[in-house]
Short mmCIF file of C-alpha atoms in Angstrom, two decimals:
data_model
loop_
_atom_site.label_atom_id
_atom_site.label_comp_id
_atom_site.label_asym_id
_atom_site.label_seq_id
_atom_site.Cartn_x
_atom_site.Cartn_y
_atom_site.Cartn_z
CA UNK A 170 16.32 9.80 -15.06
CA UNK A 171 12.96 8.40 -16.21
CA UNK A 172 12.63 5.13 -18.02
CA UNK A 173 10.54 2.00 -18.56
CA UNK A 174 11.18 -1.20 -16.70
CA UNK A 175 9.25 -4.44 -17.05
CA UNK A 176 9.62 -6.39 -13.82
CA UNK A 177 9.64 -10.14 -14.48
CA UNK A 178 8.65 -12.54 -11.72
CA UNK A 179 8.27 -16.22 -12.53
CA UNK A 180 4.63 -17.26 -12.46
CA UNK A 181 3.40 -13.72 -11.87
CA UNK A 182 1.71 -11.41 -14.35
CA UNK A 183 3.54 -8.09 -14.69
CA UNK A 184 3.41 -4.96 -16.81
CA UNK A 185 5.64 -2.01 -17.63
CA UNK A 186 5.55 1.38 -15.93
CA UNK A 187 7.62 4.55 -16.08
CA UNK A 188 10.05 4.70 -13.18
CA UNK A 189 12.12 7.52 -11.79
CA UNK A 190 15.37 7.50 -9.88
CA UNK A 191 14.52 10.83 -8.27
CA UNK A 192 13.43 10.45 -4.66
CA UNK A 193 11.85 12.59 -2.01
CA UNK A 194 14.10 15.08 -0.24
CA UNK A 195 16.60 13.46 2.10
CA UNK A 196 15.07 15.42 4.97
CA UNK A 197 12.04 13.10 4.82
CA UNK A 198 14.09 9.98 5.42
CA UNK A 199 13.49 8.44 8.81
CA UNK A 200 10.55 10.66 9.71
CA UNK A 201 7.61 9.21 11.57
CA UNK A 202 6.99 5.55 12.30
CA UNK A 203 9.48 2.85 11.85
CA UNK A 204 12.92 4.35 11.67
CA UNK A 205 13.57 1.55 14.08
CA UNK A 206 17.18 0.90 15.00
CA UNK A 207 18.30 -2.62 14.27
CA UNK A 208 22.04 -2.20 14.09
CA UNK A 209 22.16 -3.10 10.41
CA UNK A 210 20.30 -6.37 10.98
CA UNK A 211 17.23 -7.36 8.98
CA UNK A 212 13.99 -7.47 10.96
CA UNK A 213 11.97 -10.69 11.18
CA UNK A 214 8.67 -10.17 9.37
CA UNK A 215 5.83 -12.67 9.18
CA UNK A 216 2.40 -12.55 7.57
CA UNK A 217 -0.73 -13.27 9.58
CA UNK A 218 -0.64 -16.87 8.32
CA UNK A 219 2.92 -17.35 9.57
CA UNK A 220 4.79 -17.00 6.29
CA UNK A 221 8.17 -15.35 6.74
CA UNK A 222 9.08 -12.36 4.56
CA UNK A 223 12.36 -10.72 3.64
CA UNK A 224 13.25 -7.42 5.26
CA UNK A 225 15.77 -4.76 4.26
CA UNK A 226 18.73 -4.21 6.55
CA UNK A 227 19.32 -1.02 8.43
CA UNK A 228 16.92 1.72 9.43
CA UNK A 229 14.99 2.33 6.20
CA UNK A 230 12.15 -0.14 6.85
CA UNK A 231 8.95 0.98 8.58
CA UNK A 232 6.89 -2.22 8.65
CA UNK A 233 3.26 -2.03 9.76
CA UNK A 234 2.82 -3.97 12.99
CA UNK A 235 1.00 -7.28 13.06
CA UNK A 236 -1.80 -5.82 15.17
CA UNK A 237 -2.45 -3.02 12.70
CA UNK A 238 -2.26 -5.37 9.72
CA UNK A 239 -4.87 -7.63 11.29
CA UNK A 240 -7.07 -4.61 11.98
CA UNK A 241 -6.83 -3.54 8.34
CA UNK A 242 -7.78 -7.03 7.17
CA UNK A 243 -10.74 -7.10 9.55
CA UNK A 244 -11.98 -3.65 8.45
CA UNK A 245 -11.64 -4.35 4.73
CA UNK A 246 -12.55 -8.05 4.70
CA UNK A 247 -15.62 -7.74 2.42
CA UNK A 248 -13.63 -5.80 -0.22
CA UNK A 249 -10.40 -7.81 -0.32
CA UNK A 250 -11.43 -10.79 -2.43
CA UNK A 251 -10.70 -9.98 -6.06
CA UNK A 252 -9.75 -6.36 -5.34
CA UNK A 253 -7.16 -4.18 -7.05
CA UNK A 254 -4.80 -2.95 -4.32
CA UNK A 255 -2.44 0.02 -4.62
CA UNK A 256 0.03 0.70 -1.82
CA UNK A 257 1.76 4.08 -1.57
CA UNK A 258 5.09 4.35 0.31
CA UNK A 259 4.80 0.58 0.53
CA UNK A 260 8.17 -0.27 2.09
CA UNK A 261 9.08 -3.96 2.05
CA UNK A 262 5.55 -4.93 1.01
CA UNK A 263 4.27 -6.64 4.14
CA UNK A 264 0.81 -5.01 3.97
CA UNK A 265 0.58 -5.62 0.23
CA UNK A 266 1.50 -9.27 0.82
CA UNK A 267 -1.34 -9.51 3.33
CA UNK A 268 -3.70 -8.20 0.63
CA UNK A 269 -2.44 -10.86 -1.77
CA UNK A 270 -2.86 -13.56 0.84
CA UNK A 271 -6.46 -12.45 1.47
CA UNK A 272 -7.53 -12.62 -2.14
CA UNK A 273 -6.44 -9.48 -4.01
CA UNK A 274 -6.41 -10.06 -7.77
CA UNK A 275 -3.82 -7.35 -8.44
CA UNK A 276 -1.35 -5.59 -6.14
CA UNK A 277 0.74 -2.56 -7.04
CA UNK A 278 3.27 -0.99 -4.68
CA UNK A 279 5.10 2.33 -4.97
CA UNK A 280 8.38 2.77 -3.08
CA UNK A 281 11.12 5.33 -3.81
CA UNK A 282 14.04 3.58 -2.04
CA UNK A 283 15.78 1.15 -4.40
CA UNK A 284 16.92 -1.28 -1.69
CA UNK A 285 13.48 -1.45 -0.09
CA UNK A 286 11.73 -1.77 -3.47
CA UNK A 287 13.96 -4.73 -4.31
CA UNK A 288 12.89 -6.47 -1.11
CA UNK A 289 9.22 -5.67 -1.79
CA UNK A 290 9.50 -7.10 -5.30
CA UNK A 291 10.94 -10.33 -3.93
CA UNK A 292 8.30 -10.61 -1.18
CA UNK A 293 5.37 -10.01 -3.52
CA UNK A 294 6.80 -12.36 -6.11
CA UNK A 295 7.28 -15.14 -3.56
CA UNK A 296 3.75 -14.81 -2.15
CA UNK A 297 2.08 -14.53 -5.57
CA UNK A 298 3.97 -17.53 -6.92
CA UNK A 299 3.08 -19.57 -3.85
CA UNK A 300 -0.61 -18.66 -4.21
CA UNK A 301 -0.57 -19.62 -7.89
CA UNK A 302 0.73 -23.07 -6.99
CA UNK A 303 -1.81 -23.64 -4.22
CA UNK A 304 -4.94 -22.32 -5.98
CA UNK A 305 -6.71 -23.04 -9.23
CA UNK A 306 -7.10 -19.34 -9.99
CA UNK A 307 -4.58 -17.48 -12.18
CA UNK A 308 -1.59 -15.95 -10.44
CA UNK A 309 -2.36 -12.49 -9.05
CA UNK A 310 -0.78 -9.59 -10.92
CA UNK A 311 1.94 -7.77 -9.00
CA UNK A 312 3.90 -4.61 -9.79
CA UNK A 313 6.50 -2.67 -7.83
CA UNK A 314 7.12 0.88 -9.02
CA UNK A 315 10.41 2.43 -7.92
CA UNK A 316 9.53 6.11 -7.95
CA UNK A 317 8.73 9.10 -5.76
CA UNK A 318 5.06 8.66 -4.91
CA UNK A 319 3.66 12.09 -5.81
CA UNK A 320 5.44 12.00 -9.14
CA UNK A 321 3.93 8.59 -9.85
CA UNK A 322 0.40 9.72 -8.93
CA UNK A 323 0.82 12.96 -10.85
CA UNK A 324 1.13 11.07 -14.13
CA UNK A 325 -2.51 10.05 -13.78
CA UNK A 326 -4.12 6.65 -13.90
CA UNK A 327 -5.75 6.73 -17.35
CA UNK A 328 -2.69 8.37 -18.94
CA UNK A 329 -0.64 5.33 -17.97
CA UNK A 330 -3.25 2.86 -19.21
CA UNK A 331 -3.91 1.62 -15.69
CA UNK A 332 -7.30 0.47 -14.39
CA UNK A 333 -8.41 2.32 -11.22
CA UNK A 334 -7.95 0.57 -7.91
CA UNK A 335 -10.49 -0.73 -5.42
CA UNK A 336 -8.38 -0.18 -2.31
CA UNK A 337 -5.48 2.25 -1.86
CA UNK A 338 -3.29 2.08 1.24
CA UNK A 339 -1.18 5.16 2.01
CA UNK A 340 1.54 4.82 4.64
CA UNK A 341 4.00 7.69 4.24
CA UNK A 342 6.36 8.69 7.07
CA UNK A 343 3.96 10.00 9.66
CA UNK A 344 5.62 13.38 10.18
CA UNK A 345 6.26 14.08 6.50
CA UNK A 346 2.96 15.88 5.86
CA UNK A 347 2.15 13.69 2.87
CA UNK A 348 -1.24 12.20 3.77
CA UNK A 349 -3.35 15.06 2.44
CA UNK A 350 -1.23 15.64 -0.73
CA UNK A 351 -1.46 11.91 -1.48
CA UNK A 352 -5.25 11.95 -1.15
CA UNK A 353 -5.46 14.99 -3.40
CA UNK A 354 -3.21 13.35 -6.01
CA UNK A 355 -5.24 10.13 -5.88
CA UNK A 356 -8.45 12.06 -6.57
CA UNK A 357 -6.96 14.28 -9.28
CA UNK A 358 -5.31 11.35 -11.06
CA UNK A 359 -8.40 9.15 -11.05
CA UNK A 360 -6.63 6.34 -9.21
CA UNK A 361 -9.58 5.21 -7.06
CA UNK A 362 -12.49 3.39 -8.65
CA UNK A 363 -16.19 3.88 -7.89
CA UNK A 364 -16.96 3.06 -4.25
CA UNK A 365 -13.25 2.49 -3.66
CA UNK A 366 -11.58 3.15 -0.29
CA UNK A 367 -8.42 5.07 0.57
CA UNK A 368 -6.79 4.03 3.86
CA UNK A 369 -4.44 6.36 5.71
CA UNK A 370 -2.03 4.87 8.23
CA UNK A 371 -0.92 7.76 10.44
CA UNK A 372 0.23 8.53 13.97
CA UNK A 373 -2.17 8.49 16.87
CA UNK A 374 -3.54 11.95 17.59
CA UNK A 375 -2.72 13.29 14.14
CA UNK A 376 -6.38 14.33 13.78
CA UNK A 377 -6.06 14.70 10.03
CA UNK A 378 -9.38 15.90 8.57
CA UNK A 379 -10.62 14.55 5.23
CA UNK A 380 -9.37 16.76 2.38
CA UNK A 381 -11.95 18.56 0.22
CA UNK A 382 -13.73 16.05 -1.98
CA UNK A 383 -13.31 13.18 0.51
CA UNK A 384 -15.59 11.68 3.15
CA UNK A 385 -14.42 9.89 6.31
CA UNK A 386 -15.97 6.43 6.79
CA UNK A 387 -14.04 5.01 9.74
CA UNK A 388 -11.32 6.10 12.18
CA UNK A 389 -9.71 3.55 14.49
CA UNK A 390 -6.74 3.74 16.87
CA UNK A 391 -4.38 0.83 17.58
CA UNK A 392 -1.55 1.70 19.95
CA UNK A 393 0.53 4.46 18.38
CA UNK A 394 -1.23 4.07 15.02
CA UNK A 395 -4.44 5.53 13.63
CA UNK A 396 -6.27 4.14 10.61
CA UNK A 397 -8.54 6.46 8.64
CA UNK A 398 -10.81 5.09 5.90
CA UNK A 399 -11.85 7.62 3.27
CA UNK A 400 -14.10 7.56 0.22
CA UNK A 401 -14.59 10.14 -2.49
CA UNK A 402 -17.44 12.51 -1.67
CA UNK A 403 -19.12 11.53 -4.95
CA UNK A 404 -19.43 7.93 -3.71
CA UNK A 405 -22.72 6.70 -2.28
CA UNK A 406 -21.89 6.71 1.46
CA UNK A 407 -24.40 3.99 2.33
CA UNK A 408 -23.12 1.48 -0.24
CA UNK A 409 -19.53 1.85 0.96
CA UNK A 410 -20.34 1.87 4.67
CA UNK A 411 -22.44 -1.28 4.37
CA UNK A 412 -19.45 -3.10 2.93
CA UNK A 413 -17.18 -2.27 5.87
CA UNK A 414 -16.85 -4.23 9.07
CA UNK A 415 -18.02 -2.24 12.14
#
């Protein structure tokens, strides 16, 4: 059932968004990276600065490794300060929290699993509130959307009164075949701003080509993970490439 929920986090700016209880097919659960077996225990997650985060119990979490998170920060360093960050299939929010920690002005995260979304909401709220206390700048805006990701994107950015994002991070289950549909939905829905960057986190050797209308800017491999940085084909390739770390 669809509805509107306004997520309140003390000291953090929030806004309302349609949410949906409908999730992706159960057959997608546990596919690809991270269906790590922890015997029902919560994993220990820490940000690059050492801050400890909450983690959902069981096998639903697929946290991005510390090495990959650091690589993402290094690649996107020039764009992070003051950016608008959208994370798709965001899990417990560890990558989104890194973006907050490195200067993002607004962070949105989409996650279909209710338990995981609850953890992500708590993690983002804790980090944003901590940053607001330690800096003179206003608290960053955070939003967690509990909805199936393609349904969320399909509503369109402008139709929901949302400003396009600077950086979009897509980390669906690696074997689910969602990377290309997500890129297509991002482009169709107008979710990425001018000279914005879409980052795919996918399995090593996936060899996913850029979908029509997209241009590949970088491709890097870190262990079992591959990062692919994409821009819209209409974007000036030189201006975007010059803003990326080699």
